[in-house]
Coordinates of C-alpha atoms and ligand atoms in Angstrom, one line a residue:
M15 CA 103.7 113.3 127.7
Y16 CA 107.0 114.1 126.0
P17 CA 109.7 116.0 128.1
K18 CA 109.4 119.7 128.0
I19 CA 112.6 121.8 128.3
S20 CA 112.1 124.6 130.8
T21 CA 112.6 128.2 129.7
N22 CA 115.3 128.6 132.4
L23 CA 117.3 125.7 131.0
I24 CA 117.0 126.9 127.5
E25 CA 118.3 130.3 128.5
E26 CA 121.1 128.9 130.5
N27 CA 122.2 126.5 127.7
Y28 CA 121.9 129.3 125.2
E29 CA 124.2 131.6 127.2
S30 CA 127.0 129.0 127.3
A31 CA 126.5 128.1 123.6
K32 CA 126.7 131.8 122.9
E33 CA 130.0 132.0 124.6
I34 CA 131.5 128.9 122.9
Y35 CA 130.4 130.2 119.4
G36 CA 131.6 133.6 120.4
S37 CA 135.1 132.3 121.0
Y38 CA 135.1 131.3 117.3
G39 CA 133.9 134.7 116.2
I40 CA 130.3 133.7 115.7
D41 CA 127.6 136.0 116.9
T42 CA 124.6 133.8 117.8
E43 CA 122.3 136.8 118.2
G44 CA 123.0 137.8 114.6
V45 CA 122.4 134.3 113.5
L46 CA 119.0 134.1 115.2
E47 CA 118.1 137.4 113.4
K48 CA 119.2 136.0 110.1
M49 CA 117.1 132.9 110.6
K50 CA 114.0 135.0 110.6
L51 CA 114.6 136.0 107.0
I52 CA 114.9 132.4 105.7
P53 CA 111.5 131.0 104.6
I54 CA 111.0 127.3 103.7
S55 CA 108.5 126.7 100.9
V56 CA 106.3 124.0 102.5
H57 CA 104.7 121.7 100.0
C58 CA 101.0 121.2 100.4
W59 CA 101.1 117.7 98.9
Q60 CA 102.4 115.9 102.0
G61 CA 98.9 116.5 103.5
D62 CA 97.0 114.3 101.0
D63 CA 99.6 112.1 99.3
V64 CA 99.6 114.3 96.1
T65 CA 95.9 113.6 95.4
G66 CA 94.5 117.1 95.0
F67 CA 90.9 118.1 94.8
E68 CA 89.8 117.4 91.2
P69 CA 86.3 116.0 91.4
G70 CA 86.4 112.2 91.2
K71 CA 90.2 111.8 91.8
E72 CA 91.1 109.7 94.8
S73 CA 94.8 109.3 94.5
L74 CA 98.0 110.2 92.6
S75 CA 98.4 108.4 89.4
G76 CA 101.3 108.2 86.9
G77 CA 104.1 110.5 86.5
G78 CA 106.7 108.1 87.8
I79 CA 106.1 109.2 91.4
L80 CA 104.5 107.2 94.1
A81 CA 103.1 107.8 97.6
T82 CA 103.0 104.6 99.6
G83 CA 101.3 103.8 102.9
N84 CA 97.8 104.1 104.2
F85 CA 98.0 106.1 107.4
P86 CA 94.4 107.2 108.1
G87 CA 93.0 110.7 108.0
K88 CA 94.4 112.5 104.9
A89 CA 93.0 115.9 104.2
R90 CA 90.0 115.5 101.8
N91 CA 89.4 119.1 100.9
A92 CA 91.0 122.5 101.0
D93 CA 89.5 123.4 104.3
E94 CA 91.0 120.3 106.0
L95 CA 94.3 120.8 104.3
R96 CA 94.5 124.4 105.4
M97 CA 93.6 123.4 109.0
D98 CA 96.3 120.8 109.0
L99 CA 98.8 123.3 107.6
E100 CA 97.9 125.8 110.3
K101 CA 98.7 123.2 112.9
V102 CA 102.0 122.4 111.2
F103 CA 103.0 126.1 110.9
S104 CA 102.1 126.6 114.6
L105 CA 104.8 124.0 115.6
V106 CA 107.7 125.2 113.6
P107 CA 109.8 128.3 114.2
G108 CA 109.9 131.1 111.6
K109 CA 107.7 132.5 108.9
H110 CA 107.3 130.2 105.9
R111 CA 105.6 129.9 102.5
L112 CA 103.1 127.4 101.1
N113 CA 103.8 125.6 97.9
L114 CA 100.7 124.6 95.9
H115 CA 100.1 122.4 92.9
A116 CA 97.5 123.1 90.2
I117 CA 95.4 120.1 91.3
Y118 CA 94.7 121.9 94.6
A119 CA 92.3 124.3 92.8
E120 CA 89.0 124.9 94.4
T121 CA 86.4 124.7 91.6
G122 CA 83.3 124.3 93.8
G123 CA 82.8 120.7 92.7
K124 CA 82.8 121.7 89.0
Q125 CA 85.0 119.9 86.5
V126 CA 87.5 122.5 85.2
D127 CA 90.2 121.0 83.1
R128 CA 93.7 122.0 83.8
D129 CA 94.0 124.2 80.7
E130 CA 91.1 126.3 81.9
L131 CA 92.3 127.0 85.4
Q132 CA 92.1 130.6 86.5
P133 CA 93.4 132.6 89.4
E134 CA 89.9 132.7 90.8
H135 CA 90.1 128.9 91.5
F136 CA 92.9 129.8 94.0
S137 CA 91.2 132.7 95.6
G138 CA 90.5 130.6 98.8
W139 CA 94.2 129.9 99.1
I140 CA 95.2 133.5 98.4
K141 CA 92.8 134.7 101.1
W142 CA 94.1 132.2 103.5
A143 CA 97.7 133.2 102.8
K144 CA 96.9 136.8 103.3
K145 CA 95.3 136.1 106.6
N146 CA 98.2 134.0 107.7
K147 CA 100.7 136.5 106.2
I148 CA 102.6 133.9 104.2
G149 CA 103.7 133.8 100.6
L150 CA 102.6 131.2 98.0
D151 CA 104.5 129.3 95.4
F152 CA 103.0 127.2 92.6
N153 CA 103.4 124.3 90.3
P154 CA 101.5 123.3 87.1
T155 CA 100.4 119.6 87.5
V156 CA 101.6 117.7 84.5
F157 CA 100.7 114.2 85.7
S158 CA 97.7 112.4 87.1
H159 CA 95.7 113.1 84.0
P160 CA 94.5 111.0 81.0
L161 CA 96.6 113.3 78.6
A162 CA 99.7 112.3 80.5
D163 CA 99.1 108.5 80.2
S164 CA 101.3 108.1 77.2
G165 CA 104.3 109.1 79.3
F166 CA 104.8 112.2 77.2
T167 CA 103.4 115.7 77.8
L168 CA 105.2 118.8 76.6
S169 CA 107.5 116.6 74.5
S170 CA 104.7 114.6 73.0
K171 CA 104.7 114.2 69.2
D172 CA 100.9 114.5 69.4
S173 CA 100.1 118.2 69.0
K174 CA 96.7 117.8 70.8
V175 CA 98.5 116.5 73.9
R176 CA 101.3 118.9 73.7
N177 CA 99.1 122.0 73.2
F178 CA 96.9 121.0 76.1
W179 CA 99.9 121.0 78.4
I180 CA 101.3 124.2 76.9
R181 CA 97.9 125.8 77.7
H182 CA 98.0 124.4 81.2
V183 CA 101.5 125.7 82.0
R184 CA 100.6 129.1 80.6
A185 CA 97.5 129.2 82.7
S186 CA 99.7 128.3 85.7
R187 CA 102.0 131.2 85.1
K188 CA 99.0 133.5 85.2
I189 CA 97.8 132.0 88.5
A190 CA 101.3 132.3 90.0
M191 CA 101.5 135.9 88.9
E192 CA 98.3 136.7 90.6
M193 CA 99.5 135.0 93.8
G194 CA 102.7 137.0 93.7
K195 CA 100.8 140.3 93.0
Q196 CA 98.2 139.9 95.7
L197 CA 100.6 138.6 98.3
K198 CA 103.4 141.2 97.4
S199 CA 106.0 138.5 97.3
P200 CA 107.2 136.8 94.1
C201 CA 105.6 133.4 93.5
I202 CA 108.0 130.7 92.2
N203 CA 106.2 128.7 89.4
N204 CA 108.1 125.5 89.2
L205 CA 107.8 123.2 86.2
W206 CA 108.4 119.5 86.4
I207 CA 107.2 117.1 83.8
P208 CA 107.4 113.3 83.8
D209 CA 108.2 112.7 80.2
G210 CA 110.4 109.8 79.4
S211 CA 110.4 106.1 78.6
K212 CA 110.9 102.8 80.3
D213 CA 113.2 101.3 77.8
L214 CA 115.9 102.5 75.4
P215 CA 114.6 105.1 73.0
A216 CA 115.8 105.0 69.4
D217 CA 115.6 108.8 69.2
R218 CA 116.4 111.0 72.1
M219 CA 116.9 114.1 70.1
T220 CA 113.3 114.6 68.7
P221 CA 111.5 114.7 72.1
R222 CA 114.1 117.1 73.5
K223 CA 113.7 119.4 70.4
I224 CA 109.9 119.3 70.9
L225 CA 110.3 120.0 74.6
K226 CA 112.5 123.0 73.9
E227 CA 109.9 124.4 71.4
S228 CA 107.1 123.9 73.9
L229 CA 109.1 125.7 76.6
D230 CA 109.8 128.6 74.1
T231 CA 106.1 129.0 73.6
I232 CA 105.4 128.9 77.3
Y233 CA 108.0 131.4 78.4
E234 CA 107.8 133.7 75.4
E235 CA 105.5 136.0 77.4
K236 CA 107.7 137.9 79.8
L237 CA 106.1 138.4 83.2
D238 CA 107.1 140.7 86.0
P239 CA 109.8 139.1 88.2
N240 CA 108.4 141.1 91.1
Y241 CA 105.4 138.8 90.9
I242 CA 106.6 135.5 89.4
L243 CA 109.9 133.6 89.1
D244 CA 109.9 130.7 86.7
S245 CA 111.9 127.6 87.4
V246 CA 112.5 124.2 85.7
E247 CA 113.2 120.9 87.5
S248 CA 115.3 118.1 86.0
K249 CA 115.3 114.4 86.8
L250 CA 117.4 111.4 86.1
F251 CA 114.7 108.7 86.1
G252 CA 111.3 107.8 87.4
I253 CA 109.2 104.7 87.7
G254 CA 108.4 103.9 84.1
S255 CA 111.1 106.3 82.8
E256 CA 114.1 104.3 83.8
A257 CA 115.9 104.5 80.5
F258 CA 115.2 108.0 79.4
V259 CA 114.0 111.3 80.8
V260 CA 113.5 114.1 78.4
G261 CA 114.0 116.9 80.9
S262 CA 117.4 115.8 82.2
H263 CA 119.8 117.9 84.2
E264 CA 121.9 119.0 81.2
F265 CA 118.8 119.8 79.2
Y266 CA 117.3 122.2 81.8
M267 CA 120.7 123.6 82.9
G268 CA 121.2 124.7 79.3
Y269 CA 117.7 125.9 78.9
A270 CA 117.7 127.9 82.2
V271 CA 121.0 129.6 81.4
E272 CA 120.0 130.5 77.9
N273 CA 116.6 131.8 78.9
K274 CA 117.5 133.3 82.3
L275 CA 115.1 131.0 84.2
M276 CA 115.7 129.6 87.6
L277 CA 116.9 126.0 87.8
C278 CA 115.4 123.6 90.4
L279 CA 117.7 120.9 91.8
D280 CA 115.8 118.1 93.6
S281 CA 118.0 116.2 96.0
G282 CA 116.4 112.9 94.9
H283 CA 116.8 113.4 91.2
F284 CA 120.4 112.3 90.6
H285 CA 122.4 109.1 90.9
P286 CA 121.9 107.8 94.4
T287 CA 125.5 108.7 95.4
E288 CA 125.5 112.1 93.6
D289 CA 125.1 115.0 95.9
I290 CA 123.5 118.2 94.8
S291 CA 125.5 120.3 97.3
D292 CA 128.4 120.4 95.0
K293 CA 126.3 121.8 92.1
I294 CA 125.2 124.9 94.0
S295 CA 128.4 127.0 93.4
S296 CA 128.6 125.8 89.8
V297 CA 125.0 126.6 88.8
L298 CA 125.1 130.0 90.6
N299 CA 127.9 131.1 88.4
F300 CA 125.5 131.0 85.5
T301 CA 122.0 131.7 86.9
D302 CA 120.8 134.4 89.3
R303 CA 118.8 132.1 91.6
L304 CA 118.4 128.5 92.4
L305 CA 115.5 126.5 93.8
L306 CA 116.2 123.5 95.9
H307 CA 113.7 120.7 96.4
L308 CA 114.9 119.0 99.7
S309 CA 113.9 115.4 99.7
R310 CA 115.4 112.1 100.9
G311 CA 115.8 109.3 98.5
V312 CA 116.2 105.8 99.9
R313 CA 117.8 103.7 97.2
W314 CA 115.7 105.5 94.6
D315 CA 113.8 108.8 94.3
S316 CA 111.5 107.6 97.1
D317 CA 110.6 111.0 98.5
H318 CA 111.1 110.0 102.2
V319 CA 110.7 112.7 104.8
V320 CA 113.6 115.0 105.1
T321 CA 115.9 114.5 108.1
M322 CA 119.0 116.2 109.2
N323 CA 121.3 113.9 107.3
D324 CA 124.7 114.5 105.7
Q325 CA 123.0 115.3 102.4
I326 CA 120.8 118.1 103.7
L327 CA 123.6 119.4 106.0
S328 CA 126.1 119.6 103.2
I329 CA 123.5 121.5 101.0
A330 CA 123.0 124.0 103.8
L331 CA 126.7 124.3 104.4
E332 CA 127.4 124.9 100.7
V333 CA 124.8 127.7 100.6
K334 CA 126.3 129.3 103.6
R335 CA 129.9 128.9 102.6
S336 CA 129.2 130.2 99.1
K337 CA 127.4 133.2 100.6
V338 CA 124.4 132.7 98.4
L339 CA 121.6 132.5 101.1
D340 CA 119.8 135.4 99.3
R341 CA 119.9 133.6 95.9
V342 CA 118.8 130.2 97.0
H343 CA 115.1 129.2 97.7
F344 CA 114.6 126.2 100.0
A345 CA 111.5 124.1 99.2
L346 CA 110.5 120.7 100.5
D347 CA 109.4 117.8 98.4
F348 CA 108.5 114.5 100.1
F349 CA 105.3 112.6 100.5
D350 CA 105.1 109.8 103.0
A351 CA 101.6 108.2 103.5
S352 CA 102.8 105.6 105.9
I353 CA 103.1 107.8 109.0
N354 CA 101.1 110.6 110.6
R355 CA 101.2 113.3 107.8
I356 CA 101.4 116.2 110.3
I357 CA 104.3 114.6 112.0
A358 CA 106.0 114.0 108.6
W359 CA 105.6 117.6 107.7
I360 CA 107.0 118.9 111.0
I361 CA 110.0 116.5 111.0
G362 CA 110.9 117.7 107.5
I363 CA 110.5 121.4 108.2
R364 CA 112.3 121.3 111.5
A365 CA 115.1 119.2 110.0
A366 CA 115.6 121.6 107.2
L367 CA 115.6 124.6 109.5
K368 CA 118.0 122.9 111.9
S369 CA 120.4 122.1 109.1
I370 CA 120.3 125.7 107.9
L371 CA 120.8 127.0 111.4
R372 CA 123.7 124.7 112.0
A373 CA 125.3 125.7 108.8
I374 CA 125.0 129.4 109.5
L375 CA 126.5 128.9 112.9
E376 CA 129.6 127.3 111.4
P377 CA 132.8 129.4 111.9
T378 CA 133.5 129.3 108.2
E379 CA 135.9 132.1 108.1
I380 CA 138.4 130.1 110.2
L381 CA 138.1 127.2 107.8
I382 CA 138.8 129.5 104.9
E383 CA 141.8 131.0 106.7
V384 CA 143.5 127.7 107.4
E385 CA 142.7 126.6 103.8
N386 CA 144.3 129.7 102.4
E387 CA 147.4 128.9 104.5
G388 CA 147.5 125.4 103.0
K389 CA 146.8 123.8 106.5
Y390 CA 144.7 121.0 105.2
G391 CA 145.1 118.8 108.3
E392 CA 143.9 121.6 110.5
R393 CA 141.0 122.3 108.1
L394 CA 139.8 118.7 108.4
A395 CA 140.3 118.7 112.2
L396 CA 138.3 121.9 112.6
M397 CA 135.5 120.6 110.4
E398 CA 135.3 117.6 112.7
E399 CA 135.3 119.7 115.8
F400 CA 132.6 122.0 114.5
K401 CA 130.3 119.1 114.2
S402 CA 129.9 119.0 118.0
L403 CA 129.5 122.7 118.6
P404 CA 126.3 123.2 120.7
F405 CA 123.9 124.2 117.9
G406 CA 121.1 122.4 119.7
A407 CA 121.1 125.0 122.4
V408 CA 120.8 127.8 119.8
W409 CA 118.0 125.8 118.1
D410 CA 116.1 125.6 121.3
M411 CA 116.4 129.3 121.8
Y412 CA 115.2 129.9 118.2
C413 CA 112.1 127.8 119.1
L414 CA 111.6 129.7 122.4
Q415 CA 111.9 133.1 120.7
N416 CA 109.3 132.0 118.1
N417 CA 106.9 130.6 120.7
V418 CA 107.0 127.0 119.5
P419 CA 108.0 124.0 121.6
A420 CA 111.7 123.1 121.8
G421 CA 112.7 119.5 121.9
S422 CA 110.1 116.8 121.3
A423 CA 107.2 118.5 123.2
W424 CA 105.5 119.3 119.9
L425 CA 104.5 115.7 119.6
D426 CA 102.0 116.2 122.5
D427 CA 100.3 118.9 120.4
V428 CA 100.1 116.7 117.4
E429 CA 98.8 113.8 119.4
E430 CA 95.9 115.9 120.6
Y431 CA 95.2 117.2 117.1
S432 CA 95.3 113.7 115.6
K433 CA 93.0 112.3 118.2
N434 CA 90.4 115.0 117.7
I435 CA 90.7 115.9 114.1
I436 CA 92.8 113.5 112.0
L437 CA 91.7 110.1 113.2
V438 CA 88.0 110.9 113.1
R439 CA 88.1 111.6 109.4
K440 CA 86.6 108.7 107.4
Ligands
RNT6 C1 108.9 114.7 90.9 C2 109.3 116.0 91.3 C3 108.3 117.0 91.6 C4 107.1 116.5 92.4 C5 106.1 117.5 92.9 C6 104.9 116.8 93.4 O1 109.9 113.7 90.9 O2 110.2 116.0 92.3 O3 108.8 118.2 92.2 O4 107.6 115.7 93.5 O5 105.9 118.4 91.9
ZN7 ZN1 110.9 117.8 93.2

């Protein structure tokens, strides 16, 4: 049994936190209301180590990404994955979204290649999303497939390979559009491809020209932004693409700006000391919206579970300070197979939400005021003091209002679920 915080204590603590924040001009009630409008796009792939349900596939392969660990009980089919997700959603405050990949299609055991996928293969997910009143986001899966084995997909010099992937991404846009239409909430269709090479290429220009042409073919069809929002995700390197990645940051930044697409910044896709928080106010001067993949790289793009670390906090603070909460979409992207997958999910979602809440609670106006007066010592002093404001008491209230356990009590729920459901899976 993990300690439970009593409702009385939560209310008492909240009242004093409200007063302290109030003295800095922050209205905690308003902040709690605002939190209700911020969805996190929860990635389905933490539930099965990015395996998906294609008949005969047992694990993720290729693409330069890797899920390590062998914790028992990963979801083996869509029903199990949905059940696990329901558990997860029941233990985090707020209303969120689910982010699917094309490999999570339900084809009734039939082999349907990726370029033939249709919205009907996702009708189970759409039905489930309707029932649970959540929105869906989507991703074409351009890895874990024989036609991705060469390390090149949309930038391949082989037209057979390239055209297959063009057809797949186009099919994905149709699926995403249907999701957005049926759920009455625009579906973000995010494209990430693994293309690149292990060692120094002699020609970097040709693959990038080919990728640009493939993208032009994919996005030439204009689709209704009320249903679908297209985004493109860059990367610095991957396993097996250490020397060269075709879809680099500059490449997609240029492409997104020129073609009015959304850019996706993954917090694990830059140099290990490079922080994506500083990019937010730059990118949003040139694009309408921004998708963020929150992840935690440990020495490399290792996709560790998101925690409330400096990186995630500064991302949240930048979004708040730049007043762009309505133009930024928060999504999660990690896959840890070494610990209980339900716990991994919940840690990441709660950490992201806590960071966002803590950022919204920051008395930013005061910082800007002293900054404008040139009082830089005071600015730094206040930033330090604000770190120990009682955001935890507001977080507990947010949990209470949303009927989910505050503190660590959610672990008891997961333990029960794991014992009865997860650990009995073979
Ligand atoms: C890979 C990208 C990409 C994937 C998911 C599974 O480095 O981050 O977003 O993690 O699409
Ligand atoms: Zn990502």
